[in-house]
Amino acid sequence: MAIKSLDPITLDIIENALKSARAEMDMVVGRISLSPVIREQHDEYPMICDARGRMVVGQFGSYIPGVLEQYGSTLAEGDMYVWNDPYACKGSVSHNNDWCVMMPIFHQGILVGFSSIFGHMVDVGGKVPGSMPFDAATIWEEGLRIPPVKLYDKGVLNEGVLAIMLNNSRTPDMNRSDLSALVAGCRAAATRVQELCDRFGRPTYMQACDALLDRTRSAMQELIFKFIPEEPVSFTDYVDDDGRGNGPFRMTLSIYRRDNVAVFDWTGTDDQADGPINFLIHEGLCKLFFGVYMIMAFDPEILFNEGFYDLFEVVLPEGSLLNPRFPAALGNRLNTHTRFFDCQAGALGQRAPHLSMAAGYGTSPHFIFTGHDGDGNWFQVMELLFGGVPGRPRGDGLDGHAWWPLFTATPIEYLENYFPVRVESYRPIRDSGGPGLHRGGCGIEKVYVLLEDGKVSIHDDRETVPPWGINGGLAGGTSSKWILRKGQSEAERIPSKIDNLDVRKGDRVLFRTAGSGGWGDPLQRPVERVAADVRHGLMSVEQARDSYGVVIDNGKVDDAATTALRAQAAAERGEPERFNFGNLDAVIARRDDRVAKKNVVA
């Protein structure tokens, strides 16, 4: 039977129905899961793919073709697969805490696609609660590793696989619920895809998937010709350290166009780290990250999918920070992952600075508090914190906001109701947003009062390497962590990466995340906006004067003094810098000195 021509209205209906199905997956997962990381913060990533395993709607890109290499000929209706080992799935998930579920979707016995979700489990075993030891040297220390296996075989649960997975976790009840939520989300998507096949016919649905992929490809081709230069442009940023005393670690990205293809080359990136900041990135996922950045920076109306993969070429040197060899530790790879986006912004910003953005808080800060309550019951708090999102062409960066789409802060009421912790304060950090025409977003300070004895683990970055500014914007503030012991008057500083810090009831932990870089010349920022930032506690009177040239006395702007100071500051400074890296030169000098001394000893 001949397939009818696909009209644009039908295509739009199917596109929006798939977007809605993807949103429904999020809703289902949120209602069933138990852990604060998935239930409250939405650290889960759903997608819907076509019959070849290409992501049609979603966020993180498809890893399904790699799984199909192992199981493609045996797929059956009712099957569902689960895995979490990054090395066994070619980096489709990037550390052991991410459990991934995949379900083939059949319509009247014919394979029409796949639904899949991965989500962060609070604990998957290993040597420390949370399964992300800051000083791990191998992945063996980071908990249970599961290769792709059948969780359901033709609709029948594999009780043995589930028992092994839960038996290796400190939080089996949370993990069981969260895994069930991922399964339910995949089933919800399958139902919606089957309904679309019933409504429009299976051939039309499958044709629409192809058309959506093709449409994104055509749009991306235009962006490549418009914004990717033929001559290479390169940019380097740094990760603070690997938790084992090494660093900073260099990440270098070169971007150029060869004919129709955009090349993203990470040659020059440092070798893999001894510690767990290595990021085993799937090549397709790497392509999607570049594509997503270009879509969000240059044309946000384009649908996220994998239609453009053949337009990108990625170079990931083997044995590097972005392509480590087994069994390198991977647990804290987000410190490297997020710097990935800063390098993109820096490289693309050299040819289109008016469309690029500055550097952000550059990690995914973790706070973990564990112990036994007064009744002897185990508790394990895990929360992701946020920082400054960078200044952008369209306006100021966001204060205390997530890098990741759809992430939200854990409600304080939830934390205080279910765990022995009280949040004493939660506020932006004054002066942490990089000065600019468009100010960088501020980091946040969150003060936890601990209501039981226990242990605290913290993972963060951007403590020594500041988030840079662009187009005349200045660097943002760095992060810091402190503990104020009960009965003490002065807080003591603690490292940005630490596990099992002994704490007592009544101690306070002050968690201060990094801000972000500013965009554009701060001397051009409207005076009234500077004054508003001072009133709102985001900026001090001193920073208003020293960085913006705005003189504020007794809460009021001195217009004459401001005009004179801005003219003087502009004359002394000269042409604004394209990039401002703050104290990076001093940081790198200390790094080079340590490396030289280490080589002499060796």
Coordinates of C-alpha atoms in Angstrom, one line a residue:
M1 CA 0.0 0.0 0.0
A2 CA 1.4 3.4 -1.0
I3 CA 2.1 5.8 1.8
K4 CA 0.2 9.1 1.6
S5 CA 2.2 12.3 1.4
L6 CA 2.7 13.7 4.9
D7 CA 1.1 17.1 5.3
P8 CA 2.6 19.7 7.6
I9 CA -0.4 19.8 9.9
T10 CA -0.2 16.0 10.6
L11 CA 3.5 16.4 11.2
D12 CA 3.0 19.2 13.7
I13 CA 0.3 17.2 15.5
I14 CA 2.6 14.1 15.8
E15 CA 5.5 16.3 16.9
N16 CA 3.6 18.0 19.7
A17 CA 2.0 14.6 20.7
L18 CA 5.5 13.2 21.1
K19 CA 6.6 16.3 23.1
S20 CA 3.6 15.8 25.3
A21 CA 4.4 12.1 25.7
R22 CA 7.9 13.0 26.8
A23 CA 6.5 15.4 29.3
E24 CA 4.1 12.7 30.5
M25 CA 7.1 10.5 31.1
D26 CA 8.5 13.2 33.5
M27 CA 5.2 13.5 35.3
V28 CA 4.9 9.7 35.8
V29 CA 8.4 9.4 37.1
G30 CA 7.9 12.3 39.5
R31 CA 4.7 10.8 41.0
I32 CA 6.2 7.3 41.6
S33 CA 9.8 7.9 42.6
L34 CA 10.8 8.3 46.3
S35 CA 14.3 9.9 46.3
P36 CA 14.7 13.7 46.5
V37 CA 17.1 13.6 43.6
I38 CA 14.5 12.2 41.1
R39 CA 11.2 13.1 42.8
E40 CA 12.0 16.7 43.7
Q41 CA 15.0 17.6 41.5
H42 CA 14.1 15.7 38.4
D43 CA 17.5 14.2 37.8
E44 CA 16.0 11.8 35.1
Y45 CA 16.1 12.0 31.3
P46 CA 13.5 10.5 29.1
M47 CA 13.4 10.1 25.4
I48 CA 11.4 8.5 22.6
C49 CA 13.2 7.0 19.6
D50 CA 12.3 5.7 16.2
A51 CA 12.7 2.0 15.2
R52 CA 16.4 2.5 14.4
G53 CA 17.0 3.8 17.9
R54 CA 17.4 7.5 16.9
M55 CA 16.1 10.0 19.4
V56 CA 13.1 11.9 18.0
V57 CA 12.3 13.8 21.2
G58 CA 14.3 14.0 24.4
Q59 CA 17.3 15.6 25.9
F60 CA 20.5 13.5 26.3
G61 CA 20.7 11.6 23.0
S62 CA 20.2 8.0 22.1
Y63 CA 22.5 5.2 23.2
I64 CA 20.1 2.5 22.0
P65 CA 22.0 1.4 18.8
G66 CA 24.9 0.2 21.0
V67 CA 22.5 -1.9 23.1
L68 CA 20.8 -3.2 19.9
E69 CA 24.2 -4.6 18.8
Q70 CA 23.9 -7.0 21.7
Y71 CA 20.2 -7.7 21.7
G72 CA 18.6 -6.4 18.4
S73 CA 17.7 -9.8 17.0
T74 CA 15.9 -11.0 20.2
L75 CA 13.7 -8.0 21.0
A76 CA 10.2 -9.0 22.0
E77 CA 7.1 -7.2 23.1
G78 CA 7.1 -6.7 26.8
D79 CA 10.9 -6.8 27.1
M80 CA 12.7 -4.1 29.1
Y81 CA 16.4 -3.7 29.6
V82 CA 18.4 -2.1 32.4
W83 CA 22.0 -1.1 32.8
N84 CA 24.3 1.4 34.6
D85 CA 27.9 0.5 33.6
P86 CA 29.4 3.3 31.4
Y87 CA 32.0 1.0 30.0
A88 CA 29.6 -1.7 29.0
C89 CA 27.3 0.7 27.1
K90 CA 29.9 2.9 25.4
G91 CA 29.3 5.9 27.7
S92 CA 25.5 6.0 27.2
V93 CA 25.3 6.7 30.9
S94 CA 28.4 8.2 32.5
H95 CA 28.6 7.0 36.1
N96 CA 27.3 4.0 38.1
N97 CA 24.6 6.0 39.8
D98 CA 22.7 6.5 36.6
W99 CA 20.3 3.5 36.1
C100 CA 19.0 3.3 32.5
V101 CA 15.8 1.5 31.4
M102 CA 15.0 0.9 27.7
M103 CA 11.7 -0.6 26.3
P104 CA 11.1 -1.6 22.6
I105 CA 7.7 -0.3 21.4
F106 CA 5.6 -2.6 19.2
H107 CA 2.4 -1.9 17.2
Q108 CA 0.5 -4.9 16.1
G109 CA 3.7 -6.9 16.3
I110 CA 5.9 -4.5 14.4
L111 CA 8.7 -2.6 16.1
V112 CA 8.0 1.1 15.8
G113 CA 10.4 2.6 18.3
F114 CA 11.9 2.7 21.8
S115 CA 11.2 4.6 25.0
S116 CA 14.0 5.0 27.5
I117 CA 14.8 6.9 30.7
F118 CA 17.9 7.1 32.9
G119 CA 17.9 8.5 36.4
H120 CA 20.3 9.1 39.2
M121 CA 20.0 6.6 42.1
V122 CA 20.9 7.9 45.6
D123 CA 23.2 5.0 46.3
V124 CA 24.5 2.0 44.3
G125 CA 27.0 0.6 46.8
G126 CA 30.7 1.3 46.7
K127 CA 33.0 2.5 49.5
V128 CA 31.1 5.6 50.6
P129 CA 27.4 6.5 50.9
G130 CA 26.2 8.1 47.7
S131 CA 28.6 5.9 45.6
M132 CA 30.7 8.8 44.4
P133 CA 33.9 8.7 46.4
F134 CA 35.9 11.9 45.8
D135 CA 39.2 10.1 45.8
A136 CA 38.3 6.9 43.8
A137 CA 41.1 5.6 41.6
T138 CA 39.0 3.0 39.7
I139 CA 35.4 2.4 38.9
W140 CA 35.5 -0.7 41.1
E141 CA 35.2 1.7 44.1
E142 CA 32.1 3.4 42.8
G143 CA 29.4 0.7 43.3
L144 CA 27.6 -2.0 41.5
R145 CA 28.2 -2.2 37.7
I146 CA 25.3 -3.6 35.6
P147 CA 25.8 -4.4 31.9
P148 CA 22.7 -4.3 29.7
V149 CA 20.4 -7.1 30.9
K150 CA 16.7 -7.9 30.6
L151 CA 14.8 -6.6 33.6
Y152 CA 11.6 -7.8 32.0
D153 CA 11.4 -10.8 29.6
K154 CA 8.2 -10.6 27.5
G155 CA 6.5 -8.8 30.4
V156 CA 7.8 -11.0 33.2
L157 CA 10.0 -9.4 35.8
N158 CA 13.5 -10.9 36.3
E159 CA 13.4 -11.1 40.1
G160 CA 17.0 -12.2 40.3
V161 CA 18.4 -9.1 38.5
L162 CA 16.3 -6.9 40.7
A163 CA 17.4 -8.6 43.9
I164 CA 21.1 -8.2 42.9
M165 CA 20.6 -4.5 42.1
L166 CA 18.8 -3.7 45.4
N167 CA 21.0 -5.9 47.6
N168 CA 24.0 -3.7 46.6
S169 CA 22.5 -0.4 47.7
R170 CA 22.3 1.4 51.1
T171 CA 18.9 2.8 50.0
P172 CA 17.0 -0.2 48.5
D173 CA 13.6 1.1 49.1
M174 CA 14.3 4.4 47.3
N175 CA 16.0 2.6 44.5
R176 CA 13.1 0.1 44.0
S177 CA 10.6 3.0 43.8
D178 CA 12.8 5.1 41.5
L179 CA 13.4 2.1 39.2
S180 CA 9.7 1.4 39.1
A181 CA 9.1 5.0 38.2
L182 CA 11.5 4.7 35.2
V183 CA 9.7 1.5 34.1
A184 CA 6.3 3.2 34.3
G185 CA 7.5 6.3 32.4
C186 CA 8.7 4.1 29.5
R187 CA 5.4 2.2 29.5
A188 CA 3.5 5.5 29.4
A189 CA 5.4 6.6 26.3
A190 CA 4.8 3.3 24.6
T191 CA 1.1 3.7 25.1
R192 CA 1.1 7.1 23.5
V193 CA 3.2 6.0 20.5
Q194 CA 0.8 3.1 20.0
E195 CA -2.1 5.5 20.1
L196 CA -0.5 7.7 17.4
C197 CA 0.0 4.6 15.2
D198 CA -3.7 3.7 15.7
R199 CA -4.8 7.3 14.9
F200 CA -2.7 8.1 11.9
G201 CA -1.6 4.7 10.8
R202 CA 1.8 3.1 11.5
P203 CA 3.4 4.1 8.1
T204 CA 2.4 7.7 8.7
Y205 CA 3.8 7.7 12.2
M206 CA 7.1 6.2 11.1
Q207 CA 7.3 8.7 8.2
A208 CA 6.7 11.5 10.6
C209 CA 9.6 10.4 12.8
D210 CA 11.9 10.5 9.7
A211 CA 10.5 13.9 8.7
L212 CA 11.2 15.4 12.2
L213 CA 14.7 14.2 12.1
D214 CA 15.2 15.6 8.6
R215 CA 13.8 18.9 9.5
T216 CA 16.2 19.3 12.4
R217 CA 19.1 18.3 10.1
S218 CA 18.2 21.0 7.6
A219 CA 18.0 23.7 10.3
M220 CA 21.3 22.6 11.8
Q221 CA 23.0 22.7 8.4
E222 CA 22.0 26.4 8.2
L223 CA 23.5 27.1 11.6
I224 CA 26.7 25.3 10.7
F225 CA 27.3 27.4 7.6
K226 CA 26.4 30.6 9.4
F227 CA 28.3 30.2 12.7
I228 CA 31.1 27.6 12.3
P229 CA 34.2 29.0 10.6
E230 CA 36.4 27.1 8.1
E231 CA 39.5 28.2 10.0
P232 CA 39.8 26.5 13.4
V233 CA 39.1 28.4 16.6
S234 CA 40.3 27.0 19.9
F235 CA 39.5 27.6 23.6
T236 CA 40.9 26.2 26.8
D237 CA 39.3 26.0 30.3
Y238 CA 40.2 24.1 33.4
V239 CA 38.7 21.8 36.0
D240 CA 40.1 22.6 39.5
D241 CA 41.3 19.2 40.6
D242 CA 40.5 15.5 40.6
G243 CA 40.1 15.0 44.4
R244 CA 43.5 13.3 44.6
G245 CA 45.8 16.3 44.7
N246 CA 46.2 16.7 40.9
G247 CA 45.1 19.6 38.7
P248 CA 43.9 21.9 37.4
F249 CA 43.1 19.8 34.3
R250 CA 43.1 21.4 30.9
M251 CA 40.2 21.0 28.5
T252 CA 40.9 22.3 25.0
L253 CA 38.4 22.4 22.2
S254 CA 38.9 23.4 18.5
I255 CA 36.0 24.0 16.2
Y256 CA 36.0 24.3 12.4
R257 CA 33.9 23.5 9.3
R258 CA 35.0 21.0 6.7
D259 CA 32.7 21.2 3.7
N260 CA 29.2 20.4 5.2
V261 CA 30.5 19.0 8.5
A262 CA 31.3 20.7 11.8
V263 CA 34.4 19.3 13.5
F264 CA 34.7 19.4 17.3
D265 CA 38.2 18.3 18.2
W266 CA 39.3 17.8 21.9
T267 CA 43.0 17.3 21.0
G268 CA 45.1 19.1 23.6
T269 CA 42.8 18.0 26.5
D270 CA 44.8 16.6 29.4
D271 CA 45.2 12.9 29.9
Q272 CA 42.7 11.1 32.1
A273 CA 42.9 11.9 35.8
D274 CA 43.9 9.6 38.6
G275 CA 40.7 10.7 40.4
P276 CA 37.1 10.3 39.4
I277 CA 36.5 13.4 37.2
N278 CA 37.0 11.5 34.0
F279 CA 34.0 11.8 31.6
L280 CA 33.5 8.7 29.3
I281 CA 31.3 10.5 26.8
H282 CA 29.4 8.6 24.2
E283 CA 30.2 10.0 20.7
G284 CA 26.5 10.6 19.9
L285 CA 25.9 12.3 23.2
C286 CA 28.9 14.5 22.5
K287 CA 27.3 15.5 19.2
L288 CA 24.0 16.2 20.9
F289 CA 25.6 18.5 23.4
F290 CA 27.2 20.6 20.6
G291 CA 23.9 20.6 18.8
V292 CA 21.8 21.5 21.8
Y293 CA 24.2 24.4 22.6
M294 CA 23.9 25.7 19.0
I295 CA 20.1 25.4 19.0
M296 CA 19.8 27.2 22.3
A297 CA 22.3 29.9 21.4
F298 CA 21.2 30.5 17.8
D299 CA 17.7 29.2 17.2
P300 CA 15.7 27.8 20.1
E301 CA 12.7 26.9 18.0
I302 CA 14.6 23.9 16.5
L303 CA 13.5 20.5 17.9
F304 CA 16.1 18.6 19.9
N305 CA 16.7 15.3 18.1
E306 CA 19.5 13.3 16.4
G307 CA 18.8 14.3 12.8
F308 CA 22.0 16.3 12.5
Y309 CA 24.4 13.6 13.7
D310 CA 26.0 13.1 10.3
L311 CA 26.8 16.8 10.1
F312 CA 29.1 16.6 13.1
E313 CA 32.5 14.9 13.6
V314 CA 33.9 14.5 17.0
V315 CA 37.5 13.8 18.0
L316 CA 37.9 12.4 21.5
P317 CA 41.6 11.4 22.1
E318 CA 41.8 8.0 23.7
G319 CA 43.2 8.1 27.2
S320 CA 42.1 11.7 27.7
L321 CA 39.8 13.2 30.3
L322 CA 37.0 12.8 27.8
N323 CA 37.8 9.3 26.7
P324 CA 39.4 7.5 29.6
R325 CA 40.6 3.9 29.5
F326 CA 39.0 1.3 31.7
P327 CA 38.9 1.1 34.7
A328 CA 39.3 4.8 35.3
A329 CA 37.0 6.2 38.0
L330 CA 34.0 8.3 36.7
G331 CA 31.9 9.1 39.7
N332 CA 32.5 12.9 39.7
R333 CA 32.6 13.4 36.0
L334 CA 30.1 16.3 36.2
N335 CA 33.0 18.7 37.0
T336 CA 34.3 17.9 33.6
H337 CA 30.9 17.5 31.9
T338 CA 29.8 21.1 32.7
R339 CA 33.2 22.6 31.7
F340 CA 32.4 21.0 28.3
F341 CA 29.7 23.7 27.8
D342 CA 32.0 26.5 28.9
C343 CA 34.6 25.4 26.3
Q344 CA 31.9 25.5 23.6
A345 CA 30.8 29.0 24.6
G346 CA 34.4 30.2 24.5
A347 CA 35.2 28.7 21.1
L348 CA 32.0 29.8 19.4
G349 CA 32.2 33.1 21.1
Q350 CA 35.4 34.0 19.2
R351 CA 33.6 34.4 15.9
A352 CA 30.1 35.2 17.2
P353 CA 30.7 36.9 20.6
H354 CA 27.4 38.8 20.3
L355 CA 25.6 35.4 20.4
S356 CA 27.7 33.5 22.9
M357 CA 27.6 33.5 26.7
A358 CA 30.2 33.6 29.5
A359 CA 31.2 30.7 31.8
G360 CA 28.9 29.3 34.5
Y361 CA 29.3 27.7 37.9
G362 CA 30.7 24.8 36.0
T363 CA 29.8 21.6 38.0
S364 CA 26.9 19.9 39.7
P365 CA 27.5 20.5 43.5
H366 CA 26.5 17.7 45.8
F367 CA 25.6 17.7 49.5
I368 CA 25.3 14.3 51.1
F369 CA 24.5 13.8 54.8
T370 CA 24.2 10.3 56.3
G371 CA 23.9 8.5 59.6
H372 CA 21.4 6.9 62.0
D373 CA 18.5 8.8 63.6
G374 CA 17.5 8.5 67.2
D375 CA 15.5 5.4 66.5
G376 CA 18.5 3.7 64.8
N377 CA 17.1 4.1 61.3
W378 CA 19.5 4.9 58.4
F379 CA 19.1 8.2 56.7
Q380 CA 20.8 9.5 53.6
V381 CA 20.2 13.0 52.3
M382 CA 21.4 13.9 48.9
E383 CA 20.8 17.2 47.2
L384 CA 22.1 18.8 44.1
L385 CA 22.8 22.6 44.5
F386 CA 23.0 25.2 41.8
G387 CA 25.0 28.3 41.1
G388 CA 25.3 31.2 38.7
V389 CA 24.1 30.8 35.1
P390 CA 26.3 33.1 32.9
G391 CA 25.5 36.5 31.5
R392 CA 24.0 36.1 28.0
P393 CA 23.3 38.3 24.9
R394 CA 19.7 38.6 25.9
G395 CA 20.2 39.5 29.5
D396 CA 21.5 38.8 32.9
G397 CA 22.4 35.3 34.0
L398 CA 20.1 33.5 36.5
D399 CA 21.0 33.5 40.2
G400 CA 21.2 30.1 41.9
H401 CA 19.9 28.3 38.9
A402 CA 20.5 24.8 37.4
W403 CA 22.5 24.1 34.3
W404 CA 20.2 21.2 33.5
P405 CA 16.8 21.8 31.9
L406 CA 13.8 21.0 34.1
F407 CA 15.9 20.7 37.3
T408 CA 14.5 22.4 40.3
A409 CA 15.7 23.0 43.9
T410 CA 14.6 20.6 46.6
P411 CA 11.8 22.2 48.5
I412 CA 13.1 23.1 52.0
E413 CA 9.9 21.7 53.5
Y414 CA 10.6 18.3 51.9
L415 CA 14.1 18.2 53.3
E416 CA 13.1 19.2 56.8
N417 CA 10.1 16.9 56.9
Y418 CA 11.9 13.7 55.8
F419 CA 15.5 14.2 57.0
P420 CA 17.2 15.4 60.2
V421 CA 18.3 18.7 58.8
R422 CA 17.1 22.3 59.0
V423 CA 17.9 24.9 56.3
E424 CA 18.8 28.0 58.2
S425 CA 19.3 30.2 55.2
Y426 CA 19.2 30.1 51.4
R427 CA 20.3 33.2 49.5
P428 CA 22.4 34.5 46.6
I429 CA 26.0 35.4 47.4
R430 CA 26.7 39.1 47.0
D431 CA 29.2 40.1 44.3
S432 CA 29.5 36.5 43.0
G433 CA 27.9 37.4 39.7
G434 CA 30.6 38.5 37.2
P435 CA 30.2 42.3 36.4
G436 CA 29.0 43.0 32.9
L437 CA 26.5 44.9 30.7
H438 CA 24.5 41.7 31.5
R439 CA 25.6 40.6 34.9
G440 CA 26.5 37.0 35.6
G441 CA 24.2 35.0 37.8
C442 CA 25.1 34.8 41.5
G443 CA 26.1 31.7 43.3
I444 CA 24.1 30.6 46.3
E445 CA 24.8 30.1 50.0
K446 CA 22.9 27.4 51.7
V447 CA 23.3 26.8 55.5
Y448 CA 22.4 23.4 56.8
V449 CA 21.8 22.8 60.5
L450 CA 22.5 19.1 61.2
L451 CA 20.0 17.6 63.7
E452 CA 21.8 14.3 64.2
D453 CA 25.4 13.0 64.4
G454 CA 26.6 11.6 61.1
K455 CA 28.9 12.2 58.2
V456 CA 28.9 14.7 55.3
S457 CA 30.3 14.4 51.8
I458 CA 30.6 17.3 49.4
H459 CA 31.6 17.4 45.8
D460 CA 32.0 20.8 44.0
D461 CA 34.4 22.7 41.7
R462 CA 35.2 26.2 40.5
E463 CA 36.9 26.8 43.8
T464 CA 40.2 27.9 42.3
V465 CA 39.5 28.4 38.5
P466 CA 36.9 31.3 38.2
P467 CA 34.1 31.4 35.7
W468 CA 35.3 33.7 32.9
G469 CA 33.6 36.7 31.4
I470 CA 33.1 37.6 27.7
N471 CA 32.9 40.7 25.5
G472 CA 34.3 42.9 28.3
G473 CA 32.5 41.1 31.1
L474 CA 34.5 40.1 34.2
A475 CA 35.0 36.8 35.9
G476 CA 32.5 35.6 38.5
G477 CA 33.0 34.5 42.1
T478 CA 34.4 31.1 43.1
S479 CA 32.9 28.5 45.5
S480 CA 33.8 27.7 49.1
K481 CA 32.6 25.3 51.8
W482 CA 32.7 25.9 55.6
I483 CA 31.7 24.2 58.8
L484 CA 30.7 25.9 62.0
R485 CA 31.0 23.5 64.9
K486 CA 28.4 23.7 67.6
G487 CA 29.7 26.0 70.3
Q488 CA 32.4 27.5 68.1
S489 CA 32.4 31.1 67.0
E490 CA 34.5 30.8 63.8
A491 CA 33.8 28.6 60.8
E492 CA 36.6 26.4 59.4
R493 CA 37.0 26.0 55.7
I494 CA 36.7 22.5 54.2
P495 CA 37.7 21.2 50.8
S496 CA 35.4 21.3 47.8
K497 CA 35.7 17.5 47.5
I498 CA 35.5 15.5 50.7
D499 CA 33.9 12.3 52.0
N500 CA 32.8 11.1 55.4
L501 CA 33.5 14.4 57.3
D502 CA 32.4 13.6 60.9
V503 CA 29.7 16.0 62.1
R504 CA 27.7 16.3 65.3
K505 CA 24.2 17.4 66.1
G506 CA 24.0 21.2 66.0
D507 CA 26.9 21.7 63.5
R508 CA 26.3 24.0 60.6
V509 CA 27.5 23.4 57.0
L510 CA 27.8 26.6 54.8
F511 CA 27.7 25.5 51.2
R512 CA 28.7 28.4 48.8
T513 CA 28.5 27.7 45.1
A514 CA 30.3 29.6 42.3
G515 CA 28.8 32.5 40.4
S516 CA 29.2 33.1 36.7
G517 CA 30.9 35.4 34.2
G518 CA 29.5 38.7 33.0
W519 CA 28.6 39.5 29.4
G520 CA 29.6 42.9 27.9
D521 CA 31.2 46.0 29.3
P522 CA 30.1 46.7 32.9
L523 CA 30.6 50.4 32.4
Q524 CA 27.7 50.3 29.9
R525 CA 25.3 48.7 32.3
P526 CA 22.4 51.0 33.0
V527 CA 22.9 52.8 36.3
E528 CA 19.4 52.1 37.6
R529 CA 20.0 48.3 37.2
V530 CA 23.2 48.6 39.1
A531 CA 21.4 50.4 41.9
A532 CA 18.6 47.8 41.9
D533 CA 21.2 45.0 42.3
V534 CA 22.6 46.9 45.3
R535 CA 19.2 47.3 46.8
H536 CA 18.4 43.6 46.3
G537 CA 21.6 42.5 48.0
L538 CA 23.1 41.0 44.9
M539 CA 25.9 43.6 44.7
S540 CA 27.9 45.6 47.2
V541 CA 28.3 49.4 47.1
E542 CA 32.0 48.7 46.6
Q543 CA 31.5 46.4 43.5
A544 CA 29.1 49.0 42.1
R545 CA 31.9 51.6 42.3
D546 CA 34.9 49.5 41.4
S547 CA 33.5 47.4 38.6
Y548 CA 30.6 49.4 37.2
G549 CA 31.8 53.0 38.0
V550 CA 28.5 53.7 39.8
V551 CA 28.8 55.8 43.0
I552 CA 26.1 55.1 45.5
D553 CA 25.9 57.2 48.7
N554 CA 23.3 56.5 51.4
G555 CA 21.3 54.4 49.0
K556 CA 21.2 57.0 46.2
V557 CA 23.2 57.2 43.0
D558 CA 25.5 60.2 42.7
D559 CA 24.9 61.0 39.0
A560 CA 27.8 63.5 38.6
A561 CA 30.3 61.3 40.4
T562 CA 29.2 58.3 38.4
T563 CA 29.6 60.1 35.1
A564 CA 33.1 61.2 36.0
L565 CA 34.2 57.8 37.4
R566 CA 32.9 55.9 34.4
A567 CA 34.8 58.2 32.0
Q568 CA 38.0 57.9 34.0
A569 CA 37.7 54.1 34.3
A570 CA 37.1 53.7 30.5
A571 CA 40.1 55.8 29.7
E572 CA 42.4 54.0 32.0
R573 CA 41.2 50.5 30.9
G574 CA 41.1 51.1 27.2
E575 CA 39.4 48.6 24.9
P576 CA 37.6 45.9 26.9
E577 CA 39.0 42.3 26.9
R578 CA 37.3 39.7 24.8
F579 CA 37.7 37.3 27.7
N580 CA 38.4 37.9 31.3
F581 CA 39.8 34.9 33.2
G582 CA 40.2 36.5 36.7
N583 CA 43.1 35.0 38.6
L584 CA 43.5 32.1 36.1
D585 CA 47.1 32.9 35.3
A586 CA 48.2 32.6 38.9
V587 CA 46.3 29.3 39.2
I588 CA 48.0 27.8 36.2
A589 CA 51.4 29.0 37.4
R590 CA 50.9 27.1 40.7
R591 CA 49.9 24.1 38.7
D592 CA 52.9 24.2 36.4
D593 CA 55.1 24.6 39.5
R594 CA 53.7 21.5 41.2
V595 CA 54.1 19.5 38.0
A596 CA 57.7 20.6 37.6
K597 CA 58.5 19.7 41.2
K598 CA 56.8 16.3 40.8
N599 CA 58.9 15.6 37.7
V600 CA 62.1 16.5 39.5
V601 CA 61.2 14.1 42.3
A602 CA 60.4 11.4 39.8

